Short mmCIF file of C-alpha atoms and ligand atoms in Angstrom, two decimals:
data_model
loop_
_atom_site.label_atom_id
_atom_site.label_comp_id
_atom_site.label_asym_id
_atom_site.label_seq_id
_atom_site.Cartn_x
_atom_site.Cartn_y
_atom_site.Cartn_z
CA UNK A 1 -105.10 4.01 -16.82
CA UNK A 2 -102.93 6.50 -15.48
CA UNK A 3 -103.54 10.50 -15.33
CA UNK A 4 -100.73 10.65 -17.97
CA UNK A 5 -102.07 8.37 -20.35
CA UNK A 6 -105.58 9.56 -19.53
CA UNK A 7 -104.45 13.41 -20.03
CA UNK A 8 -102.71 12.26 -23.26
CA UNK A 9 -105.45 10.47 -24.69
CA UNK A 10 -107.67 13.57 -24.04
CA UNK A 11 -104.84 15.74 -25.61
CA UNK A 12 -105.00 13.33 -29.17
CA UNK A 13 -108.63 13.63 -29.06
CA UNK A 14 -108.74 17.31 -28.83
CA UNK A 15 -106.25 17.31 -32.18
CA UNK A 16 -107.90 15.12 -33.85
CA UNK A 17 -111.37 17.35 -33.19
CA UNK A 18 -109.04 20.54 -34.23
CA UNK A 19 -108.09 18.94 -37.38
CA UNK A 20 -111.26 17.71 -38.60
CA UNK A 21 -112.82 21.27 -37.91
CA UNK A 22 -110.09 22.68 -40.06
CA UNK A 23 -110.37 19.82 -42.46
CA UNK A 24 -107.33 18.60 -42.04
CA UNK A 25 -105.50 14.82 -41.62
CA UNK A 26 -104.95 14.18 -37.89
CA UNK A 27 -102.06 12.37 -38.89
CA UNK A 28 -100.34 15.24 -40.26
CA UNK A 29 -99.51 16.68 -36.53
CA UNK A 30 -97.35 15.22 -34.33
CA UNK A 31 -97.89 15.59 -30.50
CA UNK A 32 -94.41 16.47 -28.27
CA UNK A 33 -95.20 15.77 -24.77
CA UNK A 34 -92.88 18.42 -23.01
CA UNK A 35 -91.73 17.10 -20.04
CA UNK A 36 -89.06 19.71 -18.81
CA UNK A 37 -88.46 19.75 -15.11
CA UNK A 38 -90.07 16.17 -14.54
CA UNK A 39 -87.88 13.16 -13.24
CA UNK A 40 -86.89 10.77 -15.30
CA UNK A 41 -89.77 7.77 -13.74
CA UNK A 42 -92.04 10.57 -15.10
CA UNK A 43 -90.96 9.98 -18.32
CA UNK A 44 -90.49 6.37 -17.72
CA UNK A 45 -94.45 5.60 -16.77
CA UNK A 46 -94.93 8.12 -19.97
CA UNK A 47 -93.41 6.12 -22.23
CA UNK A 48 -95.33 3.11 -20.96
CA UNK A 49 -98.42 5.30 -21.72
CA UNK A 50 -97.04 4.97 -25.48
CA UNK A 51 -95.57 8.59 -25.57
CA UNK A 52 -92.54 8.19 -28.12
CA UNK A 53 -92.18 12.20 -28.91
CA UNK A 54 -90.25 14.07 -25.98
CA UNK A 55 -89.66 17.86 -26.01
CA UNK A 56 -87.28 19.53 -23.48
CA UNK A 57 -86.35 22.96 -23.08
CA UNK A 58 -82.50 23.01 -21.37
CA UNK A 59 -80.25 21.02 -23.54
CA UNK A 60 -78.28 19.34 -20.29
CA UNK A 61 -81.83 18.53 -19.32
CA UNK A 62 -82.37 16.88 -22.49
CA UNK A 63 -78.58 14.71 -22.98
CA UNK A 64 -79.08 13.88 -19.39
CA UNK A 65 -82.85 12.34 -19.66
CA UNK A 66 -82.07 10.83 -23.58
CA UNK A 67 -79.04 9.09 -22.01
CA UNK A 68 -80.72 7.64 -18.78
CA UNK A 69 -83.19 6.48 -21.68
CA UNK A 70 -81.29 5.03 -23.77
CA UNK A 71 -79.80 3.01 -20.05
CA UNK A 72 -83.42 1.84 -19.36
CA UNK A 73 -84.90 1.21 -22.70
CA UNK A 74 -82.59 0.79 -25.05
CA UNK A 75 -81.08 2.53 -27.82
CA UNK A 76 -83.88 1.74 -30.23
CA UNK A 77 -86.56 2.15 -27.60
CA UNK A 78 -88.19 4.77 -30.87
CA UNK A 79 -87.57 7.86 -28.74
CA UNK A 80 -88.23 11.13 -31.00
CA UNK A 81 -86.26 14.00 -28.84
CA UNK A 82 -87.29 17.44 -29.22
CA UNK A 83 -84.81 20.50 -28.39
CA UNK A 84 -87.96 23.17 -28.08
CA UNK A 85 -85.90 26.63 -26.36
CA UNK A 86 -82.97 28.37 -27.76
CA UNK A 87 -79.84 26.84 -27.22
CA UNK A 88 -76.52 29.16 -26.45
CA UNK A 89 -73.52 28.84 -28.53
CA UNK A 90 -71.14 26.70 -25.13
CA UNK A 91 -74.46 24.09 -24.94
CA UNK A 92 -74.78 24.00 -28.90
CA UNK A 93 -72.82 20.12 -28.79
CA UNK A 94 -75.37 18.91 -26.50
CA UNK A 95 -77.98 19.86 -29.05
CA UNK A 96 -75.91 18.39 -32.36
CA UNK A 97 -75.61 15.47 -30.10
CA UNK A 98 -78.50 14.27 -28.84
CA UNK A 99 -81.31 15.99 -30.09
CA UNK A 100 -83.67 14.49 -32.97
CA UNK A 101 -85.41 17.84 -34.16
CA UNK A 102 -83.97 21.39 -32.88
CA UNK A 103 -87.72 23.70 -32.95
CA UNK A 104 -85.39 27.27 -31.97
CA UNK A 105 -82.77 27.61 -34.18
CA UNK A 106 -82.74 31.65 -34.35
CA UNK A 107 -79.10 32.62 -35.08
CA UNK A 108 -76.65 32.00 -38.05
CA UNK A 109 -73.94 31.92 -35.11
CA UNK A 110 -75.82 28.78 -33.20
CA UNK A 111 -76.24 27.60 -36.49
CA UNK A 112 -73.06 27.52 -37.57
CA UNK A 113 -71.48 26.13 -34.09
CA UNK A 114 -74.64 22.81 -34.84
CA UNK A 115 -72.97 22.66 -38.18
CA UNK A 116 -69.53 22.09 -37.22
CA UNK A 117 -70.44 19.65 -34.53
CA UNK A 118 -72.39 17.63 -36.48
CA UNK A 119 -69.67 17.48 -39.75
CA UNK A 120 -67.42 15.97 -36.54
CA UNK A 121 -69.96 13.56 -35.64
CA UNK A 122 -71.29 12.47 -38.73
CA UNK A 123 -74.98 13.02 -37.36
CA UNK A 124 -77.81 15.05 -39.15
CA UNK A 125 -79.95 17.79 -37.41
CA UNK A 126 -83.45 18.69 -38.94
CA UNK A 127 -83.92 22.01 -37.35
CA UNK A 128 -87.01 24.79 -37.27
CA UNK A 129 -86.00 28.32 -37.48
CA UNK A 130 -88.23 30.40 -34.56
CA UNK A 131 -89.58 33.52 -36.10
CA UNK A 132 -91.19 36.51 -33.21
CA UNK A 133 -93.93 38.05 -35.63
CA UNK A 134 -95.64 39.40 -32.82
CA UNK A 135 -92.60 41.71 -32.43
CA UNK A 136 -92.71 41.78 -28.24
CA UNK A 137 -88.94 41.91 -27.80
CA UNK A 138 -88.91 39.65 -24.85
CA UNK A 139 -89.34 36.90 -27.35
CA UNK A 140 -86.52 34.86 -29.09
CA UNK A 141 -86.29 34.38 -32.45
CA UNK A 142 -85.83 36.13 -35.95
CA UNK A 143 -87.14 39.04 -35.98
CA UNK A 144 -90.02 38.72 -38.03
CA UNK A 145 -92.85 41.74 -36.17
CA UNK A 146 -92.80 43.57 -39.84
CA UNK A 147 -92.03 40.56 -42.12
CA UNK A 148 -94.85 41.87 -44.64
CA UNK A 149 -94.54 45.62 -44.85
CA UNK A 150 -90.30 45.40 -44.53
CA UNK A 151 -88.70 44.85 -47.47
CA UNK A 152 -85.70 45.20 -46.10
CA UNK A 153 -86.21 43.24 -43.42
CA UNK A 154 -87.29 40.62 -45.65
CA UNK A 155 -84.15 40.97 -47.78
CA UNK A 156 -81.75 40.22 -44.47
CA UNK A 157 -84.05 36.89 -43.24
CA UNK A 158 -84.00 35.39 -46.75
CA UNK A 159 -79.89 36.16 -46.81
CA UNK A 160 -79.38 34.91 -43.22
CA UNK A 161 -81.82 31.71 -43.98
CA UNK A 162 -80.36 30.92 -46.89
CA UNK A 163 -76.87 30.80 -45.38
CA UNK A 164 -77.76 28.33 -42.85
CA UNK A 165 -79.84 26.56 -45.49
CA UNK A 166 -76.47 25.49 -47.02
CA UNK A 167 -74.25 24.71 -44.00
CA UNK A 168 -73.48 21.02 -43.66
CA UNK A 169 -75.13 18.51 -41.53
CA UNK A 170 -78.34 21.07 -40.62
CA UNK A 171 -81.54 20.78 -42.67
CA UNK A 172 -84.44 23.12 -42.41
CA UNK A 173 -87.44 22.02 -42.66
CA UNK A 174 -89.86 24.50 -41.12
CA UNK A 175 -90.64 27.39 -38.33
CA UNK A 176 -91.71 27.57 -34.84
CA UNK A 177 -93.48 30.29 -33.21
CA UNK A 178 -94.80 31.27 -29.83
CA UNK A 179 -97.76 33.25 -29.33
CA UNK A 180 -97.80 36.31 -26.49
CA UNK A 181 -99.22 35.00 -23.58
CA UNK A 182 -102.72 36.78 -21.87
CA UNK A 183 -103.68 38.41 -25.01
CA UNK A 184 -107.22 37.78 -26.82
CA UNK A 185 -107.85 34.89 -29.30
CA UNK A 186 -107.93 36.32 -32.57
CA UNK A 187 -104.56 37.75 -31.74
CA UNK A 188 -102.89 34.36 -31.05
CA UNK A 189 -104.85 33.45 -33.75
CA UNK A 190 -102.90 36.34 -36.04
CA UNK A 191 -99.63 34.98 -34.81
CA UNK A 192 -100.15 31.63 -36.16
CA UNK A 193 -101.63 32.73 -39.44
CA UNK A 194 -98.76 35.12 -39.85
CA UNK A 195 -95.80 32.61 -39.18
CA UNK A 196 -98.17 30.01 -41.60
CA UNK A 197 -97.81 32.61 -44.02
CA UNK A 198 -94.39 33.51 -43.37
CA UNK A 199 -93.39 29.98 -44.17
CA UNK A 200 -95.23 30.20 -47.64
CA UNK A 201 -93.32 33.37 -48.04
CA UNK A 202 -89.97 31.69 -47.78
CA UNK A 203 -90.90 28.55 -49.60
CA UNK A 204 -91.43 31.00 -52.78
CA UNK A 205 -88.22 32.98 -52.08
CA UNK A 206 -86.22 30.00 -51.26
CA UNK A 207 -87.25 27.35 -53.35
CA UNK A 208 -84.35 24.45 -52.59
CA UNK A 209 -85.02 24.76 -48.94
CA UNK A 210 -87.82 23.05 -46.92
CA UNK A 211 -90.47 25.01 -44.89
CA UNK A 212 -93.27 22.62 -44.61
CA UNK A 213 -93.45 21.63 -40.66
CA UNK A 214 -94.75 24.32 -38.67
CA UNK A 215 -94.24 23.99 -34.76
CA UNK A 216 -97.12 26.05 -32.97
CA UNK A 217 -99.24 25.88 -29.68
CA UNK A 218 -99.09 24.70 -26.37
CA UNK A 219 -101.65 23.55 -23.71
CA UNK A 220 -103.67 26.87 -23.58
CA UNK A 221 -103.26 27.83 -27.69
CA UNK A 222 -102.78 24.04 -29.43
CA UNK A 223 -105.99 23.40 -31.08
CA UNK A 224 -105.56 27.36 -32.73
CA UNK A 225 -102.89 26.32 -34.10
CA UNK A 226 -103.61 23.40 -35.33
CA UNK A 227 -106.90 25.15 -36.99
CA UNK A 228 -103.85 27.61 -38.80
CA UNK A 229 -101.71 24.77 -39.97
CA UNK A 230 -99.45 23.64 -37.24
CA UNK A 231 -97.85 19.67 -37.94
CA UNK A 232 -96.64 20.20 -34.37
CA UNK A 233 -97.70 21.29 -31.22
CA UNK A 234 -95.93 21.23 -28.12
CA UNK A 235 -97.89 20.25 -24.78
CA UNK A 236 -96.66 20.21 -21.84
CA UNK A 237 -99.14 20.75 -18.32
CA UNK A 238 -102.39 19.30 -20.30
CA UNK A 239 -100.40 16.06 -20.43
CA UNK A 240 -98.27 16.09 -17.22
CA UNK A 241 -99.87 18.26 -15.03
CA UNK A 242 -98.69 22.12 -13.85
CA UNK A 243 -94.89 21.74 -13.34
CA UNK A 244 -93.42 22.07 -9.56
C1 LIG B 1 -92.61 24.75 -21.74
C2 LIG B 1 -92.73 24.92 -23.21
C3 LIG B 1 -93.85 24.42 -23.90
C4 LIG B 1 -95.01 23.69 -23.22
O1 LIG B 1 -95.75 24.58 -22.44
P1 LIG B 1 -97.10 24.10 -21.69
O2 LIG B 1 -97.77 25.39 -21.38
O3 LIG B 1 -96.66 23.34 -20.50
O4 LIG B 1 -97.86 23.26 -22.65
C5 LIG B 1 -93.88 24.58 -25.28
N1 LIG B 1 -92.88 25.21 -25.95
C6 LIG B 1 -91.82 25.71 -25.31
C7 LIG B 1 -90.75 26.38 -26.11
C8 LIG B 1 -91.71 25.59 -23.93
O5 LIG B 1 -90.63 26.10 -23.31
#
């Protein structure tokens, strides 16, 4: 076996021991392997390890790897691609093009440029809006810190959501979230909970849109998450190794 598929296998079995502690379906959370900055044999050997779900950070990175892909394997090889960082308005075509689930939608403007791309192309984005309800203002996203005590707040978000919600060849269908990094459990923990509940806030206010997949956790946080309700978690270094 080789460290990849070893490392992944020990990844599944740590979800599936997350899941059953929080009493929920193991099959309800989907695994990304994030293999940003690794060559494309990486990914290669990985998907002869049985890894289908790929998440990438740099759009470029992500055309360039799903085409050299699609060269090798084929273009139904079952390759899930997952856009997981923000995307600026000049590489927003790459995105409509190429990727199979956007996890960082978190402006009407990007959203709008995604739209019009994909009404050209005929192609359909499902898309996660990231939400920073930990309010550190390094972090992308809505801004969500005071999503529970701002009304007002509250009243913008459902406006701005809702406008996207309607735009043409984008569908929502949940939020992703990142927790602070070097900070004690129970906050990470808070994060998750919060962008869980969040969610259920929106689903009440907004009714014809969809807010059910919840993208949270990475190598260090992942099984947290998963105990707080996330369908997907994105792992990168507990499946590949640290990155170069
Ligand atoms: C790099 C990255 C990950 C994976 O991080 P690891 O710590 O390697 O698991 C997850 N989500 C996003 C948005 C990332 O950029």
């Amino acid at each position: 076996m080789s460290t990849v598929q070893s490392r992944y296998a020990e990844v599944q079995e740590r979800i599936t021991a997350a899941a059953q502690r929080a009493g929920r379906p193991a099959d309800e959370i989907t695994l990304v392997a994030v293999s940003k900055t690794w060559p494309v044999e990486t990914l290669l050997a990985a998907y002869q390890a049985g890894i289908r779900q790929f998440g990438e950070n740099r759009p470029e990175e992500l055309a360039e790897k799903a085409i050299r892909l699609a060269a090798e394997l084929g273009d139904d090889a079952g390759i899930v691609w997952h856009q997981i960082g923000t995307v600026q308005s000049r590489k927003s075509g790459l995105t409509a093009d190429h990727a199979d689930l956007f996890h960082a939608l978190d402006r009407a403007k990007i959203a709008r440029r995604l739209s019009n791309r994909l009404v050209e192309t005929g192609r359909e984005l499902p898309v996660l809006l990231e939400v920073n309800v930990s309010g550190e203002s390094s972090k992308a996203g809505f801004d969500c810190g005071r999503w529970e005590t701002d009304a007002a707040l509250r009243e913008r978000l459902q406006q701005e959501i809702e406008t996207i919600g309607a735009m043409p060849g984008l569908s929502i269908q949940g939020l992703m979230t990142m927790a602070p990094w070097d900070v004690p459990e129970p906050e990470i923990r808070g994060v998750f909970q919060r962008t869980r509940q969040l969610a259920g806030w929106l689903a009440e206010a907004l009714p014809q849109l969809d807010f059910s997949q919840l993208s949270m956790g990475m190598s260090d946080d992942f099984e947290i998450a998963i105990e707080e309700g996330a369908t997907l978690v994105r792992v990168g270094r507990a499946i590949f190794g640290d990155r170069a």
